[in-house]
Amino acid sequence: MLSFYPGPSKVYPQTLGFIQEAYEQGIVSINHRSARFESLLKETLENLHQKWDIPAEYTIYFISSATEAWEIVAQSLIEKKSLHLYNGAFGKKWGHYVEQIIPQASSLEFELNESLSEFATTISAEIKTEVDTLCLVQSETSNGTGQVINRKELGFSTDCLIAVDATSSMGGIELPWSEADVWLASCQKCMGIPAGLGVLICSPKALERAEKLNRKDHYNSIILMEQNRKLFQTHYTPNVLGIYLLNRLSQTLPSIQEIHQHTLEKMAIWEDFWTRQSSFEFDFLVGKQELRLPTVLALKGEASEVSRIFKLAEQHLIDLGKGYGTWKNNTFRIANFPSHTVEDIYSLIQLIQA
């Protein structure tokens, strides 16, 4: 099975060897309070800082998933009121989850072909002043939109924390770390390993907020997470295998700048194909090229044609992503993650053209 599903998706081929390596070396059985694990975690964090070009003052934490990170942000960082700006299902879900914890949390929806910066200009100064935490989705997996995160253009107070869900882009493209205070993602997409591990990245300002609120009554308190990170430990028994796989991959993969360039080159192949094809009617769900997420393509067409593409793919052991939410019946999605090769892309293109 060749998976183009937008997560969980195709893992890097070398991952199998690393899993065997972890078993043979006893990594899968080590105590997460041991010196051996501390050394592994320290090395992994250092490698990610270097390979992903994360600022030294930002801190990295391993959790179970991006969805868990939504809750961590609500429990540890939102002081009184958060605002969630979204144009797809996952941004909407994030706002819904937070409302169960922070009653004053609110959400605003913007259009599919509208940028965050454009929409932010329509939000009143009064609302912007009231908000202490702004929650955004950089990579909306449900519809294939990708947003530029620019703190100044958003126009919120300098005291306002900005938290960004980059689940379908972290590890696949360069991210403007300093433009936000919290970045979160899951590993089963651009990171190219099996599901079960999440990454939470915090700025010094985010940690200052956590210390100010001093909320220690939650299992996933950032204060507790930071106390353990300083010891190169985790606050709960972690996915040691996932951390090991991420560590080994970070040693062998190129820099994020090179990965970013490869991602754009592969996206160009897809855009050229879907622009030139004429034997069937499909188009990008996101009309504006600059708003298309280069790691997840969303294509729209007649429901019957979408169904035909899925049946054809299944017959050839290729897994595609079904449409999501509003676009369930007339769209499908294709992952364009770093683990996908140019050869993978042309295999799917040839199948579609057949």
Coordinates of C-alpha atoms in Angstrom, one line a residue:
M1 CA 0.0 0.0 0.0
L2 CA 1.3 3.4 -1.0
S3 CA -0.3 6.0 1.3
F4 CA -1.0 9.5 0.1
Y5 CA -3.5 9.9 3.0
P6 CA -2.9 13.2 4.7
G7 CA -2.0 11.6 8.0
P8 CA -1.2 9.0 9.1
S9 CA 0.7 8.7 5.9
K10 CA 3.7 7.1 4.2
V11 CA 6.6 6.8 6.7
Y12 CA 10.2 7.2 5.6
P13 CA 11.4 3.8 4.2
Q14 CA 14.5 3.9 6.5
T15 CA 12.1 3.9 9.5
L16 CA 11.8 0.1 9.4
G17 CA 15.5 -0.2 9.9
F18 CA 15.5 2.2 12.7
I19 CA 12.6 0.3 14.4
Q20 CA 14.7 -2.9 14.2
E21 CA 17.7 -1.0 15.5
A22 CA 15.7 0.3 18.5
Y23 CA 14.6 -3.2 19.3
E24 CA 18.1 -4.7 19.0
Q25 CA 19.6 -2.0 21.2
G26 CA 16.9 -2.2 23.8
I27 CA 15.6 1.3 23.2
V28 CA 12.0 0.2 23.3
S29 CA 12.5 -1.0 26.9
I30 CA 14.5 1.7 28.5
N31 CA 13.3 3.5 31.7
H32 CA 12.3 7.1 30.9
R33 CA 13.9 8.3 34.1
S34 CA 17.3 6.7 33.2
A35 CA 20.5 8.3 32.1
R36 CA 20.2 6.5 28.8
F37 CA 16.8 8.1 28.0
E38 CA 18.0 11.5 29.2
S39 CA 20.9 11.3 26.7
L40 CA 18.5 10.3 23.9
L41 CA 16.1 13.1 24.6
K42 CA 18.9 15.7 24.9
E43 CA 20.3 14.6 21.6
T44 CA 16.9 14.6 19.9
L45 CA 16.0 18.1 21.1
E46 CA 19.4 19.4 19.9
N47 CA 19.0 17.8 16.5
L48 CA 15.5 19.3 16.0
H49 CA 16.7 22.7 17.0
Q50 CA 19.5 22.5 14.4
K51 CA 17.7 20.7 11.5
W52 CA 14.4 22.7 11.8
D53 CA 16.2 26.0 12.6
I54 CA 14.3 26.5 15.8
P55 CA 15.5 29.5 17.9
A56 CA 17.7 28.4 20.8
E57 CA 15.4 30.1 23.3
Y58 CA 12.3 28.2 22.2
T59 CA 11.7 25.0 24.1
I60 CA 10.5 21.6 22.6
Y61 CA 8.2 19.2 24.4
F62 CA 7.0 15.7 23.3
I63 CA 3.4 14.9 23.9
S64 CA 0.9 12.4 22.4
S65 CA -0.7 14.5 19.7
A66 CA -1.6 18.0 18.3
T67 CA -5.1 17.5 19.7
E68 CA -3.6 17.1 23.2
A69 CA -1.7 20.3 22.6
W70 CA -5.0 22.2 22.0
E71 CA -5.9 21.3 25.6
I72 CA -2.5 22.1 27.0
V73 CA -2.7 25.6 25.6
A74 CA -6.1 26.1 27.2
Q75 CA -5.1 24.7 30.6
S76 CA -1.7 26.4 30.9
L77 CA -1.6 29.5 28.7
I78 CA -5.0 31.1 28.1
E79 CA -5.6 33.6 30.9
K80 CA -9.2 34.8 30.4
K81 CA -10.2 34.8 26.7
S82 CA -8.9 33.2 23.5
L83 CA -9.9 33.9 20.0
H84 CA -9.8 31.2 17.3
L85 CA -9.7 32.2 13.7
Y86 CA -10.4 29.3 11.3
N87 CA -11.5 28.4 7.8
G88 CA -11.8 24.6 8.2
A89 CA -12.8 21.7 10.3
F90 CA -9.7 21.4 12.5
G91 CA -9.6 25.1 13.4
K92 CA -13.2 24.9 14.3
K93 CA -12.7 21.8 16.5
W94 CA -9.9 23.5 18.3
G95 CA -12.1 26.4 19.3
H96 CA -14.9 24.0 20.3
Y97 CA -12.6 22.0 22.6
V98 CA -11.2 25.1 24.3
E99 CA -14.7 26.5 24.9
Q100 CA -15.3 23.5 27.3
I101 CA -12.3 24.7 29.4
I102 CA -12.4 28.5 28.8
P103 CA -16.0 29.7 28.8
Q104 CA -15.0 33.1 27.2
A105 CA -13.2 31.5 24.3
S106 CA -14.7 32.6 21.0
S107 CA -14.3 31.7 17.3
L108 CA -14.5 33.6 14.0
E109 CA -14.7 31.9 10.6
F110 CA -13.1 33.4 7.5
E111 CA -13.5 32.4 3.8
L112 CA -11.6 29.7 2.1
N113 CA -9.8 32.0 -0.3
E114 CA -9.1 34.7 2.3
S115 CA -5.8 35.1 4.1
L116 CA -5.5 35.4 7.9
S117 CA -3.9 38.8 7.5
E118 CA -6.8 40.1 5.3
F119 CA -9.4 38.8 7.8
A120 CA -7.6 40.2 10.8
T121 CA -8.0 43.7 9.5
T122 CA -11.8 43.3 9.8
I123 CA -11.7 42.4 13.5
S124 CA -12.5 45.4 15.7
A125 CA -9.9 46.9 18.0
E126 CA -12.1 46.2 21.0
I127 CA -12.1 42.5 20.3
K128 CA -8.3 42.5 19.7
T129 CA -7.8 44.3 23.1
E130 CA -9.8 41.7 25.0
V131 CA -8.0 38.7 23.7
D132 CA -5.0 37.3 25.6
T133 CA -4.4 34.3 23.3
L134 CA -4.9 34.0 19.6
C135 CA -5.2 30.5 18.2
L136 CA -4.5 30.0 14.5
V137 CA -4.1 27.1 12.0
Q138 CA -1.2 27.4 9.7
S139 CA -1.9 24.2 7.9
E140 CA -5.6 23.3 7.6
T141 CA -5.6 19.6 6.7
S142 CA -9.3 19.5 5.9
N143 CA -9.2 21.8 2.9
G144 CA -5.5 22.2 2.0
T145 CA -5.1 25.9 2.9
G146 CA -1.8 27.2 4.2
Q147 CA -1.4 30.5 5.9
V148 CA 1.5 33.0 6.3
I149 CA 1.9 33.8 10.0
N150 CA 2.9 37.4 10.6
R151 CA 2.5 38.8 14.1
K152 CA 2.6 42.4 13.0
E153 CA 0.0 42.0 10.2
L154 CA -2.4 40.3 12.6
G155 CA -2.5 43.5 14.7
F156 CA -3.1 42.1 18.1
S157 CA -1.5 43.4 21.3
T158 CA 2.2 42.6 21.9
D159 CA 1.0 40.9 25.2
C160 CA -1.2 38.5 23.3
L161 CA 0.2 35.0 22.9
I162 CA -0.1 33.5 19.4
A163 CA -0.6 29.7 19.2
V164 CA -0.3 28.0 15.8
D165 CA -1.4 24.5 14.7
A166 CA 1.1 23.4 12.1
T167 CA 0.2 19.7 12.1
S168 CA 0.4 19.2 8.3
S169 CA 3.5 21.3 7.7
M170 CA 6.0 21.0 10.6
G171 CA 9.0 19.1 9.3
G172 CA 7.9 19.7 5.7
I173 CA 8.4 23.4 5.2
E174 CA 10.2 26.3 6.9
L175 CA 8.1 27.9 9.6
P176 CA 8.5 31.5 11.0
W177 CA 9.1 30.4 14.6
S178 CA 9.5 33.9 16.0
E179 CA 6.1 35.0 14.6
A180 CA 4.3 32.9 17.2
D181 CA 4.7 31.8 20.8
V182 CA 3.4 28.2 20.5
W183 CA 3.7 25.8 17.6
L184 CA 2.1 22.4 17.7
A185 CA 2.0 19.3 15.4
S186 CA 1.7 15.5 15.2
C187 CA 4.4 13.3 13.9
Q188 CA 2.4 11.1 11.4
K189 CA 2.5 13.6 8.6
C190 CA 5.5 15.6 7.5
M191 CA 7.8 14.0 10.2
G192 CA 7.3 10.6 8.4
I193 CA 7.0 8.3 11.4
P194 CA 4.1 6.2 12.8
A195 CA 1.4 8.1 14.8
G196 CA 1.5 8.4 18.5
L197 CA 3.8 11.4 19.1
G198 CA 3.2 15.1 19.2
V199 CA 5.5 18.1 19.3
L200 CA 4.8 21.3 21.3
I201 CA 7.2 24.3 20.9
C202 CA 7.1 27.3 23.2
S203 CA 8.7 30.7 23.2
P204 CA 10.0 32.4 26.4
K205 CA 6.9 34.6 26.4
A206 CA 4.7 31.5 26.5
L207 CA 6.7 30.1 29.5
E208 CA 6.4 33.4 31.3
R209 CA 2.6 33.2 30.9
A210 CA 2.6 29.7 32.2
E211 CA 4.6 30.8 35.2
K212 CA 2.4 33.8 35.8
L213 CA -0.8 31.7 35.8
N214 CA 0.9 28.9 37.8
R215 CA -1.7 26.3 37.0
K216 CA -0.5 23.0 38.4
D217 CA -3.8 21.3 38.7
H218 CA -3.7 19.6 35.3
Y219 CA -1.8 16.5 34.2
N220 CA -0.3 18.3 31.3
S221 CA 0.7 21.5 33.0
I222 CA 3.4 23.3 31.0
I223 CA 5.1 24.1 34.3
L224 CA 5.5 20.4 35.1
M225 CA 6.6 19.8 31.5
E226 CA 9.3 22.4 31.8
Q227 CA 10.5 21.1 35.1
N228 CA 11.1 17.7 33.6
R229 CA 12.5 19.1 30.3
K230 CA 15.3 20.8 32.3
L231 CA 16.3 17.3 33.5
F232 CA 16.0 16.0 29.9
Q233 CA 13.0 13.9 31.0
T234 CA 9.3 14.0 30.1
H235 CA 6.4 14.5 32.5
Y236 CA 4.9 11.1 31.7
T237 CA 6.0 7.8 30.2
P238 CA 6.7 8.9 26.6
N239 CA 6.6 7.3 23.2
V240 CA 10.3 6.4 23.5
L241 CA 10.3 4.6 20.1
G242 CA 8.8 7.6 18.4
I243 CA 11.4 9.9 19.9
Y244 CA 14.1 7.5 18.9
L245 CA 12.8 7.4 15.3
L246 CA 12.6 11.2 15.1
N247 CA 16.1 11.4 16.5
R248 CA 17.5 9.0 13.9
L249 CA 15.7 10.6 11.0
S250 CA 16.9 14.1 12.1
Q251 CA 20.5 12.7 11.9
T252 CA 20.0 11.5 8.3
L253 CA 17.6 13.9 6.6
P254 CA 18.8 17.2 5.1
S255 CA 18.1 20.6 6.6
I256 CA 14.6 22.1 6.7
Q257 CA 15.6 24.6 4.0
E258 CA 16.4 21.7 1.6
I259 CA 13.3 19.8 2.5
H260 CA 11.2 22.9 2.0
Q261 CA 12.7 23.3 -1.5
H262 CA 11.9 19.7 -2.4
T263 CA 8.4 20.1 -1.1
L264 CA 7.8 23.1 -3.4
E265 CA 9.3 21.3 -6.3
K266 CA 7.0 18.3 -5.8
M267 CA 4.0 20.7 -5.4
A268 CA 4.9 22.3 -8.7
I269 CA 4.7 18.9 -10.4
W270 CA 1.2 18.4 -9.0
E271 CA 0.1 21.9 -9.9
D272 CA 1.3 21.5 -13.5
F273 CA -0.5 18.2 -13.8
W274 CA -3.9 19.3 -12.5
T275 CA -3.6 22.6 -14.5
R276 CA -2.9 20.8 -17.7
Q277 CA -5.2 17.7 -17.4
S278 CA -8.3 17.9 -19.7
S279 CA -9.7 14.3 -19.8
F280 CA -11.6 14.9 -16.5
E281 CA -12.8 17.9 -14.6
F282 CA -10.9 18.5 -11.4
D283 CA -9.6 21.8 -9.9
F284 CA -7.9 22.9 -6.7
L285 CA -10.4 23.5 -3.9
V286 CA -8.3 26.6 -3.0
G287 CA -8.4 28.9 -5.9
K288 CA -5.6 31.3 -4.8
Q289 CA -2.3 29.6 -5.4
E290 CA -0.6 31.6 -2.6
L291 CA -3.1 30.1 -0.1
R292 CA -2.6 26.5 -1.1
L293 CA -0.8 24.4 1.5
P294 CA 2.2 22.7 -0.3
T295 CA 2.0 19.6 1.8
V296 CA -1.7 18.7 1.3
L297 CA -3.5 19.1 -2.0
A298 CA -7.3 19.3 -2.0
L299 CA -9.0 18.7 -5.4
K300 CA -12.7 19.2 -6.2
G301 CA -14.9 17.7 -8.9
E302 CA -18.1 15.8 -9.5
A303 CA -18.9 13.3 -6.8
S304 CA -19.0 10.5 -9.4
E305 CA -15.5 11.4 -10.6
V306 CA -14.2 11.5 -7.0
S307 CA -15.7 8.1 -6.4
R308 CA -14.1 6.7 -9.5
I309 CA -10.7 8.0 -8.5
F310 CA -11.0 6.4 -5.1
K311 CA -12.0 3.0 -6.6
L312 CA -9.1 3.2 -9.1
A313 CA -6.6 4.0 -6.3
E314 CA -7.9 1.2 -4.1
Q315 CA -7.6 -1.4 -6.8
H316 CA -3.9 -0.4 -7.2
L317 CA -3.2 -0.3 -3.4
I318 CA -3.0 3.5 -3.2
D319 CA -4.6 5.3 -0.3
L320 CA -5.9 8.8 -0.8
G321 CA -7.6 11.2 1.6
K322 CA -11.3 11.6 1.4
G323 CA -13.0 15.0 1.4
Y324 CA -13.6 16.4 4.9
G325 CA -16.7 18.1 6.4
T326 CA -18.4 20.5 4.0
W327 CA -16.4 19.1 1.1
K328 CA -16.8 15.4 1.9
N329 CA -18.5 14.2 -1.3
N330 CA -16.9 16.4 -4.0
T331 CA -13.2 16.6 -3.0
F332 CA -10.3 14.3 -2.3
R333 CA -6.9 15.1 -0.7
I334 CA -3.4 14.1 -1.6
A335 CA -0.5 14.3 0.9
N336 CA 2.7 15.8 -0.4
F337 CA 4.9 15.0 2.5
P338 CA 8.8 14.8 2.6
S339 CA 8.5 10.9 2.6
H340 CA 6.8 11.0 -0.8
T341 CA 9.2 10.8 -3.6
V342 CA 8.9 12.1 -7.2
E343 CA 8.5 8.5 -8.3
D344 CA 5.6 8.1 -5.9
I345 CA 3.9 11.2 -7.5
Y346 CA 4.4 10.0 -11.0
S347 CA 3.0 6.5 -10.1
L348 CA -0.2 8.2 -9.0
I349 CA -0.3 10.5 -12.0
Q350 CA 0.1 7.6 -14.4
L351 CA -2.7 5.7 -12.6
I352 CA -5.1 8.7 -12.8
Q353 CA -4.3 9.2 -16.5
A354 CA -4.8 5.6 -17.4

